[in-house]
Amino acid sequence: MITATGKSILKGIAIGKVKFFKKEQAKISDVVSDVETELKKFEEAKKKAQTQLRALYDKAVVEAGENYAAIFQIHIMMLDDDNFVTSIQEIIKNQKKSAAYAVKTAGETFAEKFASMDDEYLKARAADVRDISARVVNILTGNDKNFEESDEPFIIVAEDLAPSETVQLDKSKLLGFVTHLGSTNSHTAILARSMNIPALIGTEISEEWDGKLAIIDGYNSCIYIEPNDDLLQTLDKKRIRDIQQRALLQELKGKPNVTLDGTEIKLYANIGNVSDVGMVLQNDAGGIGLFRSEFIYLHSEDFPTEDEQFAIYKQVAEMMDGKKVIIRTLDIGADKQADYFRLPKEDNPALGYRAIRICLTRHDIFKAQLRALLRASAFGNVSIMFPMIISVREVLDAKAVLEECRRELIAEGVNIGEIETGIMIETPAAVMIAEDLAAEVDFFSIGTNDLTQYTLAIDRQNPSLDPFYDSHHPAVLKMIEQTVTAAHKHECWVGICGELGADTSLTETFLKMGIDELSVNPGSILNVRKTIRSIDLKR
């Protein structure tokens, strides 16, 4: 038996024979004499690639949901990116190179730029650039290779898998996949999670595994090649239990989040962009408790305009069809950096110039976002939440800018809906003055990740401090309880949107504290609902 370890994308078990996928390298000619012909070849290949991607989008909508199918819409847009297209055209014209060579070269240049970025999400986009470049090159070289059909279920093992390759697989036969390359933030990993496929990345693989029986153990982040009978029986039983558990959770859709004694709690979802809304609806969340709007900025090469932001907020509000959508104003800074902000280098960025501190000193940025949010409020149930608040003055200043934007829009004849305003409780300072803050807003949302970091004085980005990081620390739990008590004195409702919201070992504790709402990742909704419905607070 051979055992290889990696990073798990999804906790689950897959058992079947390995199908090793090896990509054929396209043979690319170099110098050409007819530049115009190569330019025309590129345009035709680009159009064909976009047609293929539209077909993949339609397939992914059915198999993975519209939010994840959006990956292929992004790929279609990437192929129309002015910088990318111009770079290819200039290589053909100036260097007298073939269209295939130009696409491959430009693709590698752009992919390397993404790969060198600090932000993990943007770094993972390098794989998307390589995917679309390879698609166009394969069209140009006649090397369109798909996976061979298989008569029996299989586990794919490959050096890497592009999103398009993942979607093209026969899902009725695909049990799981293992790759040597890739990241947990890659679109391929996202697709794997959306389709509930156990997968490992970062695994040392071998072509000799082809055709052999294997087990992916997503719980222990490993793959077993030619497992012994005892291990096979043990993990097969676990696989069957997982299937039964998922089926039971699906039965909870449409059911209320009510304890055995009749206590009800709102159960919302956290998202980072429009593409996540499908999962929110699919998992039956009551609303969106945290829309991390900073991802709009992180995915942009320059400050997103008011109109660009409005289109996004409006789409989310409309998709949620009257359900609450709480949008946090941008939380740039600390571990989330965008070069065009030109933020100064700081020794302690988590304690530095970030979030509301940027907004209150850069009204041009802040007002563009607030105007977009106010305009979107006419199309749904939108609430606005300010992050990293440590004083009443900050709340009053933020509300004053919001009111200024409101007056401007009304004067322009723009319709505005009713909006609740709230703040994030992320610092001990906010907890200590929670009663004063509650008098100024409609709701609190406790960001337990940062609250734990600042309470324990532990950098949560530093892996060497993991043994000391305790999100269940009594001080953290007391601060949450103190916040709830203070807020309720002013009829200010309180939610939790940090990782602890999905920690079912604390659900009963939070309910006893009087927490009004939990906002978790979409995939955790039904599991938290199951826990809520099993609790009896009168016992």
Coordinates of C-alpha atoms in Angstrom, one line a residue:
M1 CA 0.0 0.0 0.0
I2 CA 1.3 3.5 -0.9
T3 CA 0.2 6.6 1.1
A4 CA 0.6 10.1 -0.2
T5 CA -0.5 13.3 1.6
G6 CA -1.7 16.7 0.3
K7 CA -4.1 19.5 1.2
S8 CA -7.7 18.5 1.3
I9 CA -10.3 20.5 -0.7
L10 CA -13.3 18.7 0.7
K11 CA -13.8 16.4 3.7
G12 CA -15.1 13.2 2.2
I13 CA -14.2 9.7 1.0
A14 CA -13.8 8.5 -2.6
I15 CA -13.0 4.9 -3.6
G16 CA -12.2 3.8 -7.1
K17 CA -9.6 3.2 -9.8
V18 CA -7.1 5.9 -10.7
K19 CA -7.3 7.4 -14.2
F20 CA -4.0 9.3 -14.7
F21 CA -4.4 12.3 -17.0
K22 CA -1.3 13.6 -18.8
K23 CA -1.6 16.7 -21.0
E24 CA -0.1 16.6 -24.4
Q25 CA 2.3 19.5 -25.1
A26 CA 1.2 21.4 -28.1
K27 CA 3.9 21.7 -30.8
I28 CA 4.2 25.4 -31.6
S29 CA 5.9 26.9 -34.6
D30 CA 8.0 30.0 -34.0
V31 CA 8.8 32.5 -36.8
V32 CA 6.3 33.3 -39.5
S33 CA 6.3 35.5 -42.6
D34 CA 2.6 36.4 -43.0
V35 CA 1.7 38.5 -40.0
E36 CA -1.8 39.3 -41.2
T37 CA -2.7 35.6 -41.5
E38 CA -1.5 35.0 -37.9
L39 CA -3.5 37.9 -36.6
K40 CA -6.6 36.5 -38.3
K41 CA -5.8 33.1 -36.9
F42 CA -5.7 34.5 -33.4
E43 CA -9.0 36.3 -33.8
E44 CA -10.7 33.2 -35.1
A45 CA -9.2 31.0 -32.3
K46 CA -10.3 33.5 -29.7
K47 CA -13.9 33.5 -31.0
K48 CA -13.9 29.7 -31.0
A49 CA -12.5 29.6 -27.5
Q50 CA -15.3 31.9 -26.3
T51 CA -17.9 29.7 -28.0
Q52 CA -16.5 26.7 -26.2
L53 CA -16.5 28.6 -22.9
R54 CA -20.2 29.5 -23.3
A55 CA -21.0 25.8 -23.7
L56 CA -19.0 25.0 -20.6
Y57 CA -20.9 27.7 -18.8
D58 CA -24.2 26.1 -19.7
K59 CA -22.9 22.7 -18.5
A60 CA -21.5 24.1 -15.3
V61 CA -24.8 25.9 -14.5
V62 CA -26.5 22.4 -14.5
E63 CA -23.8 20.5 -12.6
A64 CA -22.3 23.1 -10.2
G65 CA -24.7 26.0 -10.0
E66 CA -24.8 29.4 -11.6
N67 CA -22.4 31.0 -9.1
Y68 CA -19.6 28.6 -10.0
A69 CA -20.5 28.6 -13.7
A70 CA -19.6 32.3 -13.6
I71 CA -15.9 31.2 -13.7
F72 CA -16.4 30.7 -17.4
Q73 CA -17.9 34.1 -17.9
I74 CA -14.8 35.5 -16.3
H75 CA -12.7 33.4 -18.8
I76 CA -14.7 34.8 -21.7
M77 CA -14.1 38.4 -20.5
M78 CA -10.4 37.6 -19.9
L79 CA -10.1 36.8 -23.6
D80 CA -11.4 40.2 -24.4
D81 CA -9.0 42.0 -22.0
D82 CA -7.4 44.9 -23.9
N83 CA -4.0 44.5 -22.3
F84 CA -3.9 40.7 -23.0
V85 CA -5.1 41.0 -26.6
T86 CA -2.8 43.9 -27.4
S87 CA 0.2 42.0 -25.9
I88 CA -0.5 39.0 -28.2
Q89 CA -1.0 41.2 -31.3
E90 CA 2.2 43.1 -30.6
I91 CA 4.2 39.9 -30.3
I92 CA 2.8 38.7 -33.7
K93 CA 3.4 42.1 -35.4
N94 CA 6.7 43.2 -33.9
Q95 CA 8.5 39.9 -33.3
K96 CA 7.0 38.1 -36.4
K97 CA 5.9 35.2 -34.3
S98 CA 3.1 32.7 -34.8
A99 CA -0.3 33.3 -33.2
A100 CA 0.2 30.1 -31.0
Y101 CA 3.6 31.3 -29.8
A102 CA 2.3 34.8 -29.1
V103 CA -0.7 33.5 -27.0
K104 CA 1.5 31.1 -25.0
T105 CA 4.1 33.8 -24.3
A106 CA 1.6 36.5 -23.4
G107 CA -0.3 34.0 -21.2
E108 CA 2.8 33.0 -19.3
T109 CA 3.7 36.7 -18.7
F110 CA 0.3 37.6 -17.4
A111 CA 0.1 34.4 -15.3
E112 CA 3.5 35.1 -13.7
K113 CA 2.2 38.6 -12.7
F114 CA -0.7 37.1 -10.9
A115 CA 1.4 34.3 -9.3
S116 CA 3.8 36.9 -7.8
M117 CA 1.0 38.8 -6.1
D118 CA 0.6 38.6 -2.3
D119 CA -3.1 38.2 -2.2
E120 CA -4.0 34.5 -2.3
Y121 CA -7.1 35.0 -4.4
L122 CA -5.3 37.0 -7.1
K123 CA -2.4 34.6 -7.0
A124 CA -4.7 31.8 -7.8
R125 CA -5.9 33.6 -10.9
A126 CA -2.6 32.7 -12.6
A127 CA -4.2 29.2 -13.2
D128 CA -7.1 30.9 -15.0
V129 CA -4.8 32.8 -17.4
R130 CA -2.9 29.6 -18.2
D131 CA -6.2 27.8 -18.8
I132 CA -7.6 30.3 -21.3
S133 CA -4.2 30.6 -23.0
A134 CA -3.9 26.8 -23.3
R135 CA -7.4 26.6 -24.8
V136 CA -6.5 29.1 -27.5
V137 CA -3.1 27.5 -28.2
N138 CA -4.7 24.1 -28.5
I139 CA -7.3 25.4 -31.0
L140 CA -4.5 27.0 -33.0
T141 CA -2.4 23.8 -33.1
G142 CA -5.3 21.4 -33.5
N143 CA -4.5 19.8 -30.2
D144 CA -8.0 19.9 -28.6
K145 CA -7.6 17.0 -26.2
N146 CA -10.5 15.8 -23.9
F147 CA -10.6 13.1 -21.3
E148 CA -11.2 9.7 -22.7
E149 CA -14.5 8.1 -21.9
S150 CA -14.6 5.6 -19.1
D151 CA -17.0 2.7 -18.5
E152 CA -16.5 2.7 -14.7
P153 CA -16.2 5.4 -12.0
F154 CA -12.7 6.8 -11.6
I155 CA -10.4 9.1 -9.6
I156 CA -8.5 11.5 -11.7
V157 CA -4.8 12.0 -10.9
A158 CA -3.1 14.8 -12.7
E159 CA -0.2 17.3 -12.4
D160 CA -2.9 20.0 -12.5
L161 CA -6.5 20.5 -13.6
A162 CA -7.9 23.6 -15.2
P163 CA -11.5 24.6 -14.4
S164 CA -12.5 23.8 -18.0
E165 CA -11.0 20.4 -17.7
T166 CA -12.8 19.7 -14.4
V167 CA -16.2 20.7 -15.9
Q168 CA -15.7 18.6 -19.0
L169 CA -15.3 15.4 -16.9
D170 CA -18.3 13.0 -16.8
K171 CA -19.6 13.8 -13.3
S172 CA -21.6 10.6 -13.2
K173 CA -18.3 8.7 -13.3
L174 CA -16.0 11.1 -11.4
L175 CA -15.3 10.1 -7.8
G176 CA -12.6 12.6 -6.9
F177 CA -9.4 14.1 -8.1
V178 CA -5.8 14.5 -6.9
T179 CA -3.3 17.0 -8.3
H180 CA 0.3 17.9 -7.7
L181 CA -0.3 21.6 -8.3
G182 CA -3.1 24.0 -7.5
S183 CA -4.3 26.0 -4.5
T184 CA -7.3 25.9 -2.1
N185 CA -8.4 29.2 -3.7
S186 CA -8.2 28.1 -7.3
H187 CA -11.4 28.0 -9.3
T188 CA -10.9 24.2 -9.8
A189 CA -10.9 23.8 -6.0
I190 CA -14.1 25.9 -5.8
L191 CA -15.7 23.7 -8.4
A192 CA -14.7 20.6 -6.6
R193 CA -16.4 21.9 -3.4
S194 CA -19.5 23.0 -5.2
M195 CA -19.9 19.6 -6.8
N196 CA -19.1 17.8 -3.5
I197 CA -16.1 16.0 -5.0
P198 CA -13.4 14.9 -2.5
A199 CA -10.1 16.3 -3.8
L200 CA -6.5 16.7 -2.8
I201 CA -3.9 19.3 -4.0
G202 CA -0.2 19.5 -3.4
T203 CA 0.3 15.8 -3.6
E204 CA 3.3 13.9 -4.9
I205 CA 1.8 11.8 -7.6
S206 CA 3.0 9.0 -9.9
E207 CA 2.0 7.8 -13.4
E208 CA 2.4 4.3 -12.0
W209 CA -0.9 4.7 -10.1
D210 CA -2.8 4.5 -13.3
G211 CA -5.5 1.8 -13.2
K212 CA -4.9 0.9 -9.5
L213 CA -7.5 1.0 -6.8
A214 CA -7.2 4.1 -4.6
I215 CA -9.0 5.8 -1.7
I216 CA -9.1 9.6 -1.2
D217 CA -9.4 10.3 2.5
G218 CA -10.3 14.0 2.6
Y219 CA -10.6 13.9 6.4
N220 CA -6.9 13.0 6.8
S221 CA -5.7 14.7 3.6
C222 CA -4.2 11.6 2.0
I223 CA -4.7 9.1 -0.8
Y224 CA -4.1 5.4 -0.4
I225 CA -3.0 3.4 -3.4
E226 CA -3.8 -0.4 -3.3
P227 CA -5.2 -0.2 0.2
N228 CA -5.4 -3.3 2.4
D229 CA -8.9 -4.9 3.0
D230 CA -9.3 -3.6 6.5
L231 CA -8.7 0.0 5.5
L232 CA -10.9 -0.4 2.5
Q233 CA -13.8 -1.7 4.6
T234 CA -13.4 1.0 7.3
L235 CA -13.3 3.9 4.9
D236 CA -16.1 2.5 2.8
K237 CA -18.4 2.5 5.9
K238 CA -17.4 6.1 6.5
R239 CA -18.2 7.0 2.9
I240 CA -21.7 5.5 3.2
R241 CA -22.3 7.4 6.5
D242 CA -21.4 10.7 4.7
I243 CA -23.9 10.0 1.9
Q244 CA -26.6 9.3 4.5
Q245 CA -25.7 12.5 6.4
R246 CA -25.9 14.7 3.3
A247 CA -29.3 13.3 2.4
L248 CA -30.6 14.0 5.9
L249 CA -29.4 17.6 5.8
Q250 CA -31.2 18.2 2.5
E251 CA -34.5 17.4 4.3
L252 CA -33.9 20.5 6.4
K253 CA -34.4 22.9 3.5
G254 CA -37.4 25.1 4.1
K255 CA -37.5 24.3 7.8
P256 CA -37.3 27.1 10.4
N257 CA -34.3 27.8 12.6
V258 CA -36.2 27.1 15.8
T259 CA -35.0 25.3 18.9
L260 CA -37.1 22.5 20.6
D261 CA -38.3 25.1 23.1
G262 CA -39.4 27.6 20.4
T263 CA -36.5 30.0 20.4
E264 CA -35.9 31.3 16.8
I265 CA -32.7 32.6 15.4
K266 CA -31.9 34.2 12.0
L267 CA -29.4 32.1 9.9
Y268 CA -27.7 34.1 7.2
A269 CA -24.7 33.5 4.9
N270 CA -21.3 35.2 4.3
I271 CA -20.3 36.0 0.7
G272 CA -17.4 37.7 -1.2
N273 CA -19.0 38.4 -4.5
V274 CA -22.1 38.0 -6.7
S275 CA -21.0 34.5 -7.8
D276 CA -21.6 33.2 -4.2
V277 CA -25.3 34.1 -4.2
G278 CA -26.3 30.9 -5.9
M279 CA -24.8 28.8 -3.0
V280 CA -26.7 31.1 -0.5
L281 CA -30.0 30.3 -2.2
Q282 CA -29.1 26.7 -2.8
N283 CA -28.5 26.2 0.9
D284 CA -31.6 28.0 2.0
A285 CA -30.0 30.9 3.9
G286 CA -32.4 33.5 5.3
G287 CA -30.3 36.3 4.0
I288 CA -26.8 37.6 3.6
G289 CA -25.2 38.6 6.9
L290 CA -21.9 39.7 5.5
F291 CA -21.1 40.8 2.0
R292 CA -17.3 41.5 2.0
S293 CA -17.4 44.3 -0.4
E294 CA -13.6 44.7 -0.3
F295 CA -13.3 41.8 -2.8
I296 CA -14.8 44.1 -5.4
Y297 CA -11.7 46.3 -4.8
L298 CA -9.2 43.4 -4.6
H299 CA -10.4 42.1 -8.0
S300 CA -10.1 45.4 -9.7
E301 CA -7.0 47.1 -11.2
D302 CA -8.3 50.6 -10.1
F303 CA -10.9 52.1 -7.8
P304 CA -14.2 50.6 -8.9
T305 CA -16.6 53.4 -9.9
E306 CA -19.9 54.2 -8.3
D307 CA -21.8 52.7 -11.3
E308 CA -19.7 49.5 -11.3
Q309 CA -20.4 49.0 -7.6
F310 CA -24.1 49.9 -8.0
A311 CA -24.5 47.2 -10.7
I312 CA -23.0 44.5 -8.3
Y313 CA -25.0 45.5 -5.2
K314 CA -28.2 45.8 -7.2
Q315 CA -27.7 42.4 -8.7
V316 CA -27.2 40.8 -5.3
A317 CA -30.2 42.6 -3.8
E318 CA -32.4 41.5 -6.7
M319 CA -31.2 37.9 -6.6
M320 CA -32.0 37.8 -2.8
D321 CA -35.6 38.9 -3.6
G322 CA -36.4 40.9 -0.5
K323 CA -34.2 38.9 1.9
K324 CA -31.8 40.9 4.0
V325 CA -28.4 41.8 2.4
I326 CA -25.9 43.3 4.8
I327 CA -23.0 44.9 2.9
R328 CA -19.9 45.8 4.8
T329 CA -18.1 48.9 3.6
L330 CA -14.6 48.2 2.3
D331 CA -12.2 46.6 4.7
I332 CA -9.0 47.1 2.8
G333 CA -5.7 47.1 4.7
A334 CA -3.9 44.6 7.0
D335 CA -3.8 41.3 5.1
K336 CA -6.0 42.6 2.2
Q337 CA -4.0 44.9 0.0
A338 CA -4.7 46.5 -3.4
D339 CA -1.7 48.2 -5.0
Y340 CA -3.6 51.1 -6.4
F341 CA -4.5 52.3 -2.9
R342 CA -0.8 53.0 -2.4
L343 CA -1.0 52.3 1.3
P344 CA 2.2 52.9 3.3
K345 CA 4.2 49.9 4.5
E346 CA 3.5 49.4 8.2
D347 CA 5.2 47.4 10.9
N348 CA 1.8 46.4 12.4
P349 CA -0.7 46.5 9.5
A350 CA -3.4 44.7 11.6
L351 CA -3.3 47.7 13.9
G352 CA -2.8 50.3 11.2
Y353 CA -4.4 52.2 8.4
R354 CA -7.4 50.1 7.4
A355 CA -11.1 49.8 6.9
I356 CA -13.1 52.7 8.4
R357 CA -9.9 54.6 9.0
I358 CA -9.3 54.8 5.3
C359 CA -12.9 55.6 4.5
L360 CA -13.1 58.5 7.0
T361 CA -9.9 60.1 5.6
R362 CA -10.7 59.3 1.9
H363 CA -14.2 60.6 1.4
D364 CA -13.9 60.2 -2.4
I365 CA -13.6 56.5 -2.0
F366 CA -16.1 56.3 0.8
K367 CA -18.8 58.4 -1.0
A368 CA -18.5 56.4 -4.2
Q369 CA -19.3 53.2 -2.3
L370 CA -22.1 54.7 -0.1
R371 CA -23.8 56.3 -3.1
A372 CA -23.8 52.9 -4.9
L373 CA -25.2 51.2 -1.8
L374 CA -28.0 53.8 -1.3
R375 CA -28.9 53.5 -5.0
A376 CA -29.0 49.7 -4.7
S377 CA -31.3 49.9 -1.7
A378 CA -34.2 50.7 -3.9
F379 CA -34.0 47.2 -5.4
G380 CA -34.0 45.1 -2.3
N381 CA -33.5 44.8 1.5
V382 CA -30.0 46.4 1.8
S383 CA -28.3 47.2 5.1
I384 CA -24.9 49.0 5.5
M385 CA -22.3 47.9 8.1
F386 CA -19.1 49.8 9.0
P387 CA -16.0 47.7 10.0
M388 CA -13.3 48.3 12.7
I389 CA -15.2 50.8 14.8
I390 CA -13.6 51.8 18.1
S391 CA -15.4 55.0 19.0
V392 CA -18.8 56.7 18.9
R393 CA -17.2 59.6 16.9
E394 CA -16.3 57.2 14.1
V395 CA -19.9 56.0 13.9
L396 CA -21.3 59.6 13.9
D397 CA -18.7 60.6 11.2
A398 CA -19.6 57.6 9.0
K399 CA -23.3 58.3 9.4
A400 CA -22.8 62.0 8.5
V401 CA -21.1 61.0 5.2
L402 CA -23.9 58.5 4.6
E403 CA -26.5 61.3 5.2
E404 CA -24.6 63.6 2.9
C405 CA -24.8 61.0 0.1
R406 CA -28.5 60.5 0.8
R407 CA -29.3 64.2 0.4
E408 CA -27.3 64.4 -2.8
L409 CA -29.1 61.4 -4.4
I410 CA -32.5 62.7 -3.3
A411 CA -31.7 66.1 -4.9
E412 CA -30.8 64.2 -8.1
G413 CA -34.2 62.5 -8.0
V414 CA -32.7 59.0 -7.3
N415 CA -35.0 56.5 -5.4
I416 CA -33.6 55.2 -2.1
G417 CA -35.0 52.3 0.0
E418 CA -35.1 52.0 3.8
I419 CA -31.7 51.1 5.2
E420 CA -30.6 49.7 8.5
T421 CA -27.1 50.7 9.6
G422 CA -24.8 48.6 11.8
I423 CA -21.2 48.2 12.8
M424 CA -18.7 45.4 13.3
I425 CA -17.7 44.6 16.8
E426 CA -14.1 43.5 16.4
T427 CA -12.1 45.1 19.1
P428 CA -12.1 45.1 22.9
A429 CA -12.6 48.9 22.7
A430 CA -15.9 48.5 20.9
V431 CA -17.0 45.9 23.4
M432 CA -16.3 48.2 26.4
I433 CA -18.4 51.0 24.9
A434 CA -21.0 48.7 23.3
E435 CA -23.9 50.4 25.1
D436 CA -22.9 53.8 23.7
L437 CA -22.5 52.4 20.2
A438 CA -25.8 50.6 20.3
A439 CA -27.6 53.9 20.8
E440 CA -26.4 55.0 17.4
V441 CA -27.0 52.0 15.2
D442 CA -29.6 49.3 14.4
F443 CA -27.5 46.3 14.7
F444 CA -24.1 44.8 15.6
S445 CA -22.2 42.0 13.9
I446 CA -19.4 40.4 15.9
G447 CA -16.4 39.6 13.9
T448 CA -15.0 36.8 16.1
N449 CA -11.8 36.3 14.0
D450 CA -10.5 39.8 14.7
L451 CA -12.1 40.0 18.1
T452 CA -10.1 36.9 19.1
Q453 CA -6.9 38.3 17.6
Y454 CA -7.1 41.7 19.4
T455 CA -8.3 40.2 22.7
L456 CA -5.6 37.6 22.9
A457 CA -2.9 39.9 21.3
I458 CA -2.2 37.1 18.7
D459 CA -1.5 37.7 15.0
R460 CA -3.9 35.2 13.4
Q461 CA -1.9 35.3 10.2
N462 CA 1.2 33.9 12.0
P463 CA 1.1 30.0 11.8
S464 CA 3.7 29.7 14.6
L465 CA 1.2 31.1 17.0
D466 CA -1.5 28.5 16.2
P467 CA -0.9 26.6 19.5
F468 CA -1.7 29.8 21.4
Y469 CA -4.7 30.9 19.4
D470 CA -7.9 29.9 21.2
S471 CA -11.2 31.2 19.8
H472 CA -13.0 29.6 22.7
H473 CA -11.0 31.6 25.2
P474 CA -13.2 32.6 28.2
A475 CA -12.3 36.2 27.6
V476 CA -13.6 36.1 24.0
L477 CA -16.8 34.4 25.1
K478 CA -17.4 37.0 27.9
M479 CA -16.9 39.8 25.4
I480 CA -19.5 38.4 23.1
E481 CA -22.0 38.0 26.0
Q482 CA -21.2 41.6 27.2
T483 CA -21.8 42.9 23.7
V484 CA -25.2 41.2 23.5
T485 CA -26.3 42.5 26.9
A486 CA -25.3 46.1 26.1
A487 CA -26.9 46.0 22.6
H488 CA -30.3 44.7 23.7
K489 CA -30.6 47.6 26.2
H490 CA -31.1 49.8 23.2
E491 CA -33.1 47.3 21.1
C492 CA -30.1 46.8 18.8
W493 CA -30.0 43.3 17.5
V494 CA -26.7 41.3 17.4
G495 CA -25.3 38.7 15.0
I496 CA -22.0 36.8 14.7
C497 CA -20.3 36.7 11.2
G498 CA -16.9 35.3 12.1
E499 CA -15.8 31.7 12.0
L500 CA -17.3 30.9 15.4
G501 CA -20.8 31.4 13.9
A502 CA -20.4 28.0 12.2
D503 CA -18.9 26.3 15.2
T504 CA -21.8 24.1 16.3
S505 CA -20.1 23.3 19.6
L506 CA -20.9 26.9 20.6
T507 CA -24.3 27.3 19.0
E508 CA -26.2 26.5 22.2
T509 CA -23.9 28.9 24.2
F510 CA -24.7 31.7 21.7
L511 CA -28.4 31.1 21.9
K512 CA -28.3 31.3 25.7
M513 CA -26.4 34.6 25.4
G514 CA -29.3 36.0 23.3
I515 CA -27.5 36.2 19.9
D516 CA -30.2 37.1 17.3
E517 CA -28.4 36.0 14.1
L518 CA -25.6 33.8 12.9
S519 CA -24.0 34.3 9.5
V520 CA -21.9 31.5 8.2
N521 CA -20.4 30.2 4.9
P522 CA -23.2 28.9 2.7
G523 CA -22.1 25.3 3.0
S524 CA -22.6 25.4 6.8
I525 CA -26.2 26.6 6.8
L526 CA -27.9 23.3 6.9
N527 CA -25.5 21.8 9.5
V528 CA -26.0 24.8 11.8
R529 CA -29.8 24.6 11.3
K530 CA -29.7 20.9 12.3
T531 CA -27.9 21.9 15.5
I532 CA -30.3 24.7 16.3
R533 CA -33.3 22.4 15.9
S534 CA -31.8 19.9 18.3
I535 CA -31.3 22.3 21.2
D536 CA -33.6 22.7 24.2
L537 CA -32.7 25.9 26.1
K538 CA -35.2 25.0 28.9
R539 CA -33.4 21.8 29.9

